Amino acid sequence: MHVSDLDARIVMQVHDEVIVELNEACFSTAVERIESAMLNALPEFPVPLSVKISSGTNWGSLLPLNS
């Protein structure tokens, strides 16, 4: 996943979850890249994967993102 050109950073990764802090200005681009990276991490894996993305200013305010 290429994030070096975005104002974003991976804060934590636990199992299949990735926590990213980012500037709202790069939100859409970051979401697209993160989703693509997670869906295409194992192209040889024959089972389709899904990605759920939530966003908010803190964990208590997370709302699912309809992509």
PDB file with one MODEL, atoms N, CA, C and O in Angstrom:
MODEL        1
ATOM      1  N   MET A   1       0.855  -1.172   0.000  1.00  0.00           N
ATOM      2  CA  MET A   1       0.000   0.000   0.000  1.00  0.00           C
ATOM      3  C   MET A   1       0.898   1.232   0.000  1.00  0.00           C
ATOM      4  O   MET A   1       1.792   1.356   0.837  1.00  0.00           O
ATOM      5  N   HIS A   2       0.662   2.123  -0.924  1.00  0.00           N
ATOM      6  CA  HIS A   2       1.471   3.338  -1.026  1.00  0.00           C
ATOM      7  C   HIS A   2       0.756   4.489  -0.320  1.00  0.00           C
ATOM      8  O   HIS A   2      -0.280   4.966  -0.784  1.00  0.00           O
ATOM      9  N   VAL A   3       1.316   4.924   0.795  1.00  0.00           N
ATOM     10  CA  VAL A   3       0.732   6.051   1.520  1.00  0.00           C
ATOM     11  C   VAL A   3       1.727   7.185   1.699  1.00  0.00           C
ATOM     12  O   VAL A   3       1.408   8.192   2.331  1.00  0.00           O
ATOM     13  N   SER A   4       2.912   7.039   1.159  1.00  0.00           N
ATOM     14  CA  SER A   4       3.944   8.047   1.386  1.00  0.00           C
ATOM     15  C   SER A   4       3.566   9.415   0.827  1.00  0.00           C
ATOM     16  O   SER A   4       4.051  10.435   1.317  1.00  0.00           O
ATOM     17  N   ASP A   5       2.712   9.450  -0.186  1.00  0.00           N
ATOM     18  CA  ASP A   5       2.297  10.733  -0.749  1.00  0.00           C
ATOM     19  C   ASP A   5       1.027  11.274  -0.095  1.00  0.00           C
ATOM     20  O   ASP A   5       0.513  12.315  -0.506  1.00  0.00           O
ATOM     21  N   LEU A   6       0.520  10.573   0.920  1.00  0.00           N
ATOM     22  CA  LEU A   6      -0.684  11.007   1.632  1.00  0.00           C
ATOM     23  C   LEU A   6      -0.319  11.441   3.045  1.00  0.00           C
ATOM     24  O   LEU A   6       0.688  11.002   3.600  1.00  0.00           O
ATOM     25  N   ASP A   7      -1.141  12.299   3.616  1.00  0.00           N
ATOM     26  CA  ASP A   7      -0.973  12.683   5.013  1.00  0.00           C
ATOM     27  C   ASP A   7      -1.715  11.645   5.846  1.00  0.00           C
ATOM     28  O   ASP A   7      -2.759  11.928   6.433  1.00  0.00           O
ATOM     29  N   ALA A   8      -1.148  10.421   5.887  1.00  0.00           N
ATOM     30  CA  ALA A   8      -1.785   9.298   6.567  1.00  0.00           C
ATOM     31  C   ALA A   8      -0.709   8.389   7.140  1.00  0.00           C
ATOM     32  O   ALA A   8       0.407   8.316   6.626  1.00  0.00           O
ATOM     33  N   ARG A   9      -1.075   7.692   8.225  1.00  0.00           N
ATOM     34  CA  ARG A   9      -0.133   6.730   8.786  1.00  0.00           C
ATOM     35  C   ARG A   9      -0.890   5.588   9.437  1.00  0.00           C
ATOM     36  O   ARG A   9      -1.950   5.783  10.031  1.00  0.00           O
ATOM     37  N   ILE A  10      -0.334   4.401   9.315  1.00  0.00           N
ATOM     38  CA  ILE A  10      -0.903   3.232   9.973  1.00  0.00           C
ATOM     39  C   ILE A  10      -0.500   3.310  11.437  1.00  0.00           C
ATOM     40  O   ILE A  10       0.685   3.369  11.763  1.00  0.00           O
ATOM     41  N   VAL A  11      -1.498   3.310  12.316  1.00  0.00           N
ATOM     42  CA  VAL A  11      -1.264   3.432  13.751  1.00  0.00           C
ATOM     43  C   VAL A  11      -1.147   2.061  14.398  1.00  0.00           C
ATOM     44  O   VAL A  11      -0.319   1.849  15.284  1.00  0.00           O
ATOM     45  N   MET A  12      -1.992   1.124  13.944  1.00  0.00           N
ATOM     46  CA  MET A  12      -2.027  -0.186  14.576  1.00  0.00           C
ATOM     47  C   MET A  12      -2.611  -1.203  13.607  1.00  0.00           C
ATOM     48  O   MET A  12      -3.470  -0.876  12.789  1.00  0.00           O
ATOM     49  N   GLN A  13      -2.137  -2.439  13.709  1.00  0.00           N
ATOM     50  CA  GLN A  13      -2.686  -3.544  12.936  1.00  0.00           C
ATOM     51  C   GLN A  13      -2.875  -4.704  13.895  1.00  0.00           C
ATOM     52  O   GLN A  13      -1.927  -5.126  14.557  1.00  0.00           O
ATOM     53  N   VAL A  14      -4.104  -5.228  13.974  1.00  0.00           N
ATOM     54  CA  VAL A  14      -4.413  -6.358  14.835  1.00  0.00           C
ATOM     55  C   VAL A  14      -5.212  -7.364  14.020  1.00  0.00           C
ATOM     56  O   VAL A  14      -6.301  -7.054  13.536  1.00  0.00           O
ATOM     57  N   HIS A  15      -4.673  -8.565  13.868  1.00  0.00           N
ATOM     58  CA  HIS A  15      -5.315  -9.627  13.083  1.00  0.00           C
ATOM     59  C   HIS A  15      -5.665  -9.111  11.693  1.00  0.00           C
ATOM     60  O   HIS A  15      -4.770  -8.877  10.880  1.00  0.00           O
ATOM     61  N   ASP A  16      -6.949  -8.931  11.408  1.00  0.00           N
ATOM     62  CA  ASP A  16      -7.359  -8.477  10.068  1.00  0.00           C
ATOM     63  C   ASP A  16      -7.847  -7.030  10.090  1.00  0.00           C
ATOM     64  O   ASP A  16      -8.581  -6.606   9.198  1.00  0.00           O
ATOM     65  N   GLU A  17      -7.446  -6.283  11.097  1.00  0.00           N
ATOM     66  CA  GLU A  17      -7.887  -4.889  11.238  1.00  0.00           C
ATOM     67  C   GLU A  17      -6.692  -3.950  11.124  1.00  0.00           C
ATOM     68  O   GLU A  17      -5.617  -4.230  11.655  1.00  0.00           O
ATOM     69  N   VAL A  18      -6.888  -2.845  10.433  1.00  0.00           N
ATOM     70  CA  VAL A  18      -5.846  -1.832  10.284  1.00  0.00           C
ATOM     71  C   VAL A  18      -6.424  -0.497  10.741  1.00  0.00           C
ATOM     72  O   VAL A  18      -7.475  -0.078  10.256  1.00  0.00           O
ATOM     73  N   ILE A  19      -5.748   0.167  11.666  1.00  0.00           N
ATOM     74  CA  ILE A  19      -6.164   1.475  12.156  1.00  0.00           C
ATOM     75  C   ILE A  19      -5.254   2.515  11.509  1.00  0.00           C
ATOM     76  O   ILE A  19      -4.030   2.443  11.623  1.00  0.00           O
ATOM     77  N   VAL A  20      -5.868   3.485  10.829  1.00  0.00           N
ATOM     78  CA  VAL A  20      -5.118   4.502  10.104  1.00  0.00           C
ATOM     79  C   VAL A  20      -5.569   5.881  10.560  1.00  0.00           C
ATOM     80  O   VAL A  20      -6.768   6.152  10.630  1.00  0.00           O
ATOM     81  N   GLU A  21      -4.615   6.754  10.870  1.00  0.00           N
ATOM     82  CA  GLU A  21      -4.909   8.165  11.115  1.00  0.00           C
ATOM     83  C   GLU A  21      -4.571   8.915   9.845  1.00  0.00           C
ATOM     84  O   GLU A  21      -3.528   8.682   9.235  1.00  0.00           O
ATOM     85  N   LEU A  22      -5.465   9.824   9.444  1.00  0.00           N
ATOM     86  CA  LEU A  22      -5.206  10.555   8.209  1.00  0.00           C
ATOM     87  C   LEU A  22      -5.857  11.914   8.224  1.00  0.00           C
ATOM     88  O   LEU A  22      -6.784  12.184   8.987  1.00  0.00           O
ATOM     89  N   ASN A  23      -5.344  12.761   7.358  1.00  0.00           N
ATOM     90  CA  ASN A  23      -5.919  14.081   7.149  1.00  0.00           C
ATOM     91  C   ASN A  23      -7.176  13.902   6.304  1.00  0.00           C
ATOM     92  O   ASN A  23      -7.170  13.141   5.337  1.00  0.00           O
ATOM     93  N   GLU A  24      -8.242  14.590   6.659  1.00  0.00           N
ATOM     94  CA  GLU A  24      -9.501  14.445   5.918  1.00  0.00           C
ATOM     95  C   GLU A  24      -9.356  14.757   4.434  1.00  0.00           C
ATOM     96  O   GLU A  24     -10.132  14.253   3.621  1.00  0.00           O
ATOM     97  N   ALA A  25      -8.383  15.573   4.070  1.00  0.00           N
ATOM     98  CA  ALA A  25      -8.191  15.943   2.666  1.00  0.00           C
ATOM     99  C   ALA A  25      -7.828  14.741   1.798  1.00  0.00           C
ATOM    100  O   ALA A  25      -8.093  14.751   0.596  1.00  0.00           O
ATOM    101  N   CYS A  26      -7.230  13.713   2.381  1.00  0.00           N
ATOM    102  CA  CYS A  26      -6.842  12.534   1.595  1.00  0.00           C
ATOM    103  C   CYS A  26      -7.724  11.326   1.903  1.00  0.00           C
ATOM    104  O   CYS A  26      -7.363  10.198   1.565  1.00  0.00           O
ATOM    105  N   PHE A  27      -8.875  11.546   2.540  1.00  0.00           N
ATOM    106  CA  PHE A  27      -9.739  10.456   2.981  1.00  0.00           C
ATOM    107  C   PHE A  27     -10.135   9.514   1.846  1.00  0.00           C
ATOM    108  O   PHE A  27      -9.920   8.306   1.951  1.00  0.00           O
ATOM    109  N   SER A  28     -10.702  10.037   0.773  1.00  0.00           N
ATOM    110  CA  SER A  28     -11.193   9.188  -0.323  1.00  0.00           C
ATOM    111  C   SER A  28     -10.077   8.369  -0.956  1.00  0.00           C
ATOM    112  O   SER A  28     -10.242   7.176  -1.210  1.00  0.00           O
ATOM    113  N   THR A  29      -8.953   9.004  -1.208  1.00  0.00           N
ATOM    114  CA  THR A  29      -7.821   8.301  -1.811  1.00  0.00           C
ATOM    115  C   THR A  29      -7.302   7.218  -0.876  1.00  0.00           C
ATOM    116  O   THR A  29      -7.005   6.107  -1.316  1.00  0.00           O
ATOM    117  N   ALA A  30      -7.193   7.531   0.405  1.00  0.00           N
ATOM    118  CA  ALA A  30      -6.706   6.556   1.377  1.00  0.00           C
ATOM    119  C   ALA A  30      -7.650   5.367   1.473  1.00  0.00           C
ATOM    120  O   ALA A  30      -7.195   4.224   1.517  1.00  0.00           O
ATOM    121  N   VAL A  31      -8.949   5.612   1.506  1.00  0.00           N
ATOM    122  CA  VAL A  31      -9.928   4.525   1.580  1.00  0.00           C
ATOM    123  C   VAL A  31      -9.786   3.606   0.370  1.00  0.00           C
ATOM    124  O   VAL A  31      -9.782   2.384   0.519  1.00  0.00           O
ATOM    125  N   GLU A  32      -9.671   4.179  -0.818  1.00  0.00           N
ATOM    126  CA  GLU A  32      -9.518   3.376  -2.034  1.00  0.00           C
ATOM    127  C   GLU A  32      -8.263   2.508  -1.966  1.00  0.00           C
ATOM    128  O   GLU A  32      -8.311   1.323  -2.297  1.00  0.00           O
ATOM    129  N   ARG A  33      -7.153   3.086  -1.543  1.00  0.00           N
ATOM    130  CA  ARG A  33      -5.892   2.341  -1.487  1.00  0.00           C
ATOM    131  C   ARG A  33      -5.917   1.252  -0.419  1.00  0.00           C
ATOM    132  O   ARG A  33      -5.437   0.142  -0.648  1.00  0.00           O
ATOM    133  N   ILE A  34      -6.473   1.569   0.741  1.00  0.00           N
ATOM    134  CA  ILE A  34      -6.540   0.585   1.826  1.00  0.00           C
ATOM    135  C   ILE A  34      -7.433  -0.578   1.421  1.00  0.00           C
ATOM    136  O   ILE A  34      -7.067  -1.740   1.598  1.00  0.00           O
ATOM    137  N   GLU A  35      -8.604  -0.267   0.877  1.00  0.00           N
ATOM    138  CA  GLU A  35      -9.525  -1.320   0.455  1.00  0.00           C
ATOM    139  C   GLU A  35      -8.885  -2.201  -0.619  1.00  0.00           C
ATOM    140  O   GLU A  35      -8.976  -3.427  -0.545  1.00  0.00           O
ATOM    141  N   SER A  36      -8.252  -1.602  -1.595  1.00  0.00           N
ATOM    142  CA  SER A  36      -7.593  -2.358  -2.662  1.00  0.00           C
ATOM    143  C   SER A  36      -6.482  -3.248  -2.109  1.00  0.00           C
ATOM    144  O   SER A  36      -6.362  -4.410  -2.498  1.00  0.00           O
ATOM    145  N   ALA A  37      -5.677  -2.706  -1.209  1.00  0.00           N
ATOM    146  CA  ALA A  37      -4.580  -3.480  -0.622  1.00  0.00           C
ATOM    147  C   ALA A  37      -5.104  -4.678   0.157  1.00  0.00           C
ATOM    148  O   ALA A  37      -4.529  -5.764   0.085  1.00  0.00           O
ATOM    149  N   MET A  38      -6.188  -4.489   0.901  1.00  0.00           N
ATOM    150  CA  MET A  38      -6.729  -5.589   1.694  1.00  0.00           C
ATOM    151  C   MET A  38      -7.397  -6.644   0.813  1.00  0.00           C
ATOM    152  O   MET A  38      -7.275  -7.839   1.084  1.00  0.00           O
ATOM    153  N   LEU A  39      -8.094  -6.221  -0.229  1.00  0.00           N
ATOM    154  CA  LEU A  39      -8.768  -7.172  -1.112  1.00  0.00           C
ATOM    155  C   LEU A  39      -7.791  -7.942  -1.992  1.00  0.00           C
ATOM    156  O   LEU A  39      -8.079  -9.069  -2.393  1.00  0.00           O
ATOM    157  N   ASN A  40      -6.652  -7.354  -2.295  1.00  0.00           N
ATOM    158  CA  ASN A  40      -5.698  -7.976  -3.215  1.00  0.00           C
ATOM    159  C   ASN A  40      -4.425  -8.462  -2.529  1.00  0.00           C
ATOM    160  O   ASN A  40      -3.413  -8.694  -3.189  1.00  0.00           O
ATOM    161  N   ALA A  41      -4.473  -8.613  -1.222  1.00  0.00           N
ATOM    162  CA  ALA A  41      -3.280  -9.028  -0.478  1.00  0.00           C
ATOM    163  C   ALA A  41      -2.825 -10.435  -0.860  1.00  0.00           C
ATOM    164  O   ALA A  41      -1.626 -10.711  -0.897  1.00  0.00           O
ATOM    165  N   LEU A  42      -3.767 -11.316  -1.141  1.00  0.00           N
ATOM    166  CA  LEU A  42      -3.448 -12.702  -1.500  1.00  0.00           C
ATOM    167  C   LEU A  42      -4.178 -13.074  -2.786  1.00  0.00           C
ATOM    168  O   LEU A  42      -5.214 -13.736  -2.725  1.00  0.00           O
ATOM    169  N   PRO A  43      -3.672 -12.673  -3.937  1.00  0.00           N
ATOM    170  CA  PRO A  43      -4.383 -12.930  -5.190  1.00  0.00           C
ATOM    171  C   PRO A  43      -4.565 -14.415  -5.493  1.00  0.00           C
ATOM    172  O   PRO A  43      -5.482 -14.781  -6.228  1.00  0.00           O
ATOM    173  N   GLU A  44      -3.709 -15.279  -4.941  1.00  0.00           N
ATOM    174  CA  GLU A  44      -3.839 -16.711  -5.189  1.00  0.00           C
ATOM    175  C   GLU A  44      -4.859 -17.388  -4.267  1.00  0.00           C
ATOM    176  O   GLU A  44      -5.141 -18.574  -4.434  1.00  0.00           O
ATOM    177  N   PHE A  45      -5.409 -16.659  -3.308  1.00  0.00           N
ATOM    178  CA  PHE A  45      -6.399 -17.185  -2.365  1.00  0.00           C
ATOM    179  C   PHE A  45      -7.736 -17.291  -3.089  1.00  0.00           C
ATOM    180  O   PHE A  45      -8.270 -16.271  -3.525  1.00  0.00           O
ATOM    181  N   PRO A  46      -8.300 -18.506  -3.233  1.00  0.00           N
ATOM    182  CA  PRO A  46      -9.484 -18.696  -4.075  1.00  0.00           C
ATOM    183  C   PRO A  46     -10.810 -18.230  -3.468  1.00  0.00           C
ATOM    184  O   PRO A  46     -11.836 -18.260  -4.148  1.00  0.00           O
ATOM    185  N   VAL A  47     -10.808 -17.807  -2.224  1.00  0.00           N
ATOM    186  CA  VAL A  47     -12.059 -17.406  -1.572  1.00  0.00           C
ATOM    187  C   VAL A  47     -12.204 -15.886  -1.654  1.00  0.00           C
ATOM    188  O   VAL A  47     -11.283 -15.159  -1.284  1.00  0.00           O
ATOM    189  N   PRO A  48     -13.355 -15.399  -2.137  1.00  0.00           N
ATOM    190  CA  PRO A  48     -13.543 -13.943  -2.199  1.00  0.00           C
ATOM    191  C   PRO A  48     -13.526 -13.325  -0.795  1.00  0.00           C
ATOM    192  O   PRO A  48     -14.081 -13.889   0.148  1.00  0.00           O
ATOM    193  N   LEU A  49     -12.900 -12.192  -0.677  1.00  0.00           N
ATOM    194  CA  LEU A  49     -12.820 -11.490   0.602  1.00  0.00           C
ATOM    195  C   LEU A  49     -13.688 -10.242   0.561  1.00  0.00           C
ATOM    196  O   LEU A  49     -13.995  -9.718  -0.510  1.00  0.00           O
ATOM    197  N   SER A  50     -14.077  -9.776   1.734  1.00  0.00           N
ATOM    198  CA  SER A  50     -14.806  -8.517   1.823  1.00  0.00           C
ATOM    199  C   SER A  50     -14.074  -7.613   2.806  1.00  0.00           C
ATOM    200  O   SER A  50     -13.327  -8.081   3.666  1.00  0.00           O
ATOM    201  N   VAL A  51     -14.297  -6.332   2.667  1.00  0.00           N
ATOM    202  CA  VAL A  51     -13.662  -5.342   3.534  1.00  0.00           C
ATOM    203  C   VAL A  51     -14.752  -4.441   4.092  1.00  0.00           C
ATOM    204  O   VAL A  51     -15.600  -3.945   3.351  1.00  0.00           O
ATOM    205  N   LYS A  52     -14.725  -4.233   5.399  1.00  0.00           N
ATOM    206  CA  LYS A  52     -15.640  -3.292   6.043  1.00  0.00           C
ATOM    207  C   LYS A  52     -14.803  -2.118   6.530  1.00  0.00           C
ATOM    208  O   LYS A  52     -13.816  -2.298   7.243  1.00  0.00           O
ATOM    209  N   ILE A  53     -15.204  -0.926   6.142  1.00  0.00           N
ATOM    210  CA  ILE A  53     -14.464   0.273   6.532  1.00  0.00           C
ATOM    211  C   ILE A  53     -15.375   1.172   7.355  1.00  0.00           C
ATOM    212  O   ILE A  53     -16.514   1.446   6.976  1.00  0.00           O
ATOM    213  N   SER A  54     -14.854   1.623   8.481  1.00  0.00           N
ATOM    214  CA  SER A  54     -15.565   2.573   9.334  1.00  0.00           C
ATOM    215  C   SER A  54     -14.679   3.794   9.504  1.00  0.00           C
ATOM    216  O   SER A  54     -13.456   3.708   9.399  1.00  0.00           O
ATOM    217  N   SER A  55     -15.307   4.928   9.766  1.00  0.00           N
ATOM    218  CA  SER A  55     -14.517   6.139   9.986  1.00  0.00           C
ATOM    219  C   SER A  55     -15.131   6.957  11.107  1.00  0.00           C
ATOM    220  O   SER A  55     -16.330   6.881  11.376  1.00  0.00           O
ATOM    221  N   GLY A  56     -14.282   7.739  11.753  1.00  0.00           N
ATOM    222  CA  GLY A  56     -14.729   8.615  12.825  1.00  0.00           C
ATOM    223  C   GLY A  56     -13.539   9.315  13.444  1.00  0.00           C
ATOM    224  O   GLY A  56     -12.389   8.977  13.162  1.00  0.00           O
ATOM    225  N   THR A  57     -13.817  10.283  14.281  1.00  0.00           N
ATOM    226  CA  THR A  57     -12.735  11.022  14.931  1.00  0.00           C
ATOM    227  C   THR A  57     -12.157  10.265  16.124  1.00  0.00           C
ATOM    228  O   THR A  57     -11.068  10.589  16.599  1.00  0.00           O
ATOM    229  N   ASN A  58     -12.888   9.251  16.611  1.00  0.00           N
ATOM    230  CA  ASN A  58     -12.397   8.374  17.672  1.00  0.00           C
ATOM    231  C   ASN A  58     -13.192   7.069  17.609  1.00  0.00           C
ATOM    232  O   ASN A  58     -14.173   6.983  16.870  1.00  0.00           O
ATOM    233  N   TRP A  59     -12.782   6.054  18.373  1.00  0.00           N
ATOM    234  CA  TRP A  59     -13.447   4.750  18.287  1.00  0.00           C
ATOM    235  C   TRP A  59     -14.915   4.822  18.685  1.00  0.00           C
ATOM    236  O   TRP A  59     -15.732   4.065  18.162  1.00  0.00           O
ATOM    237  N   GLY A  60     -15.256   5.705  19.586  1.00  0.00           N
ATOM    238  CA  GLY A  60     -16.641   5.834  20.027  1.00  0.00           C
ATOM    239  C   GLY A  60     -17.561   6.442  18.989  1.00  0.00           C
ATOM    240  O   GLY A  60     -18.781   6.307  19.088  1.00  0.00           O
ATOM    241  N   SER A  61     -16.999   7.108  17.996  1.00  0.00           N
ATOM    242  CA  SER A  61     -17.823   7.765  16.978  1.00  0.00           C
ATOM    243  C   SER A  61     -17.726   7.090  15.610  1.00  0.00           C
ATOM    244  O   SER A  61     -18.148   7.668  14.608  1.00  0.00           O
ATOM    245  N   LEU A  62     -17.178   5.875  15.556  1.00  0.00           N
ATOM    246  CA  LEU A  62     -17.029   5.196  14.267  1.00  0.00           C
ATOM    247  C   LEU A  62     -18.381   4.905  13.629  1.00  0.00           C
ATOM    248  O   LEU A  62     -19.317   4.449  14.287  1.00  0.00           O
ATOM    249  N   LEU A  63     -18.454   5.178  12.342  1.00  0.00           N
ATOM    250  CA  LEU A  63     -19.641   4.869  11.548  1.00  0.00           C
ATOM    251  C   LEU A  63     -19.196   4.080  10.327  1.00  0.00           C
ATOM    252  O   LEU A  63     -18.150   4.372   9.748  1.00  0.00           O
ATOM    253  N   PRO A  64     -19.992   3.069   9.924  1.00  0.00           N
ATOM    254  CA  PRO A  64     -19.627   2.306   8.731  1.00  0.00           C
ATOM    255  C   PRO A  64     -19.628   3.193   7.495  1.00  0.00           C
ATOM    256  O   PRO A  64     -20.470   4.079   7.348  1.00  0.00           O
ATOM    257  N   LEU A  65     -18.683   2.944   6.623  1.00  0.00           N
ATOM    258  CA  LEU A  65     -18.587   3.683   5.374  1.00  0.00           C
ATOM    259  C   LEU A  65     -19.267   2.866   4.288  1.00  0.00           C
ATOM    260  O   LEU A  65     -18.951   1.690   4.103  1.00  0.00           O
ATOM    261  N   ASN A  66     -20.181   3.468   3.583  1.00  0.00           N
ATOM    262  CA  ASN A  66     -20.847   2.784   2.476  1.00  0.00           C
ATOM    263  C   ASN A  66     -20.014   2.986   1.233  1.00  0.00           C
ATOM    264  O   ASN A  66     -20.006   4.072   0.653  1.00  0.00           O
ATOM    265  N   SER A  67     -19.300   1.929   0.814  1.00  0.00           N
ATOM    266  CA  SER A  67     -18.456   2.074  -0.372  1.00  0.00           C
ATOM    267  C   SER A  67     -19.057   1.396  -1.575  1.00  0.00           C
ATOM    268  O   SER A  67     -18.470   1.424  -2.657  1.00  0.00           O
TER     269      SER A  67
ENDMDL
END
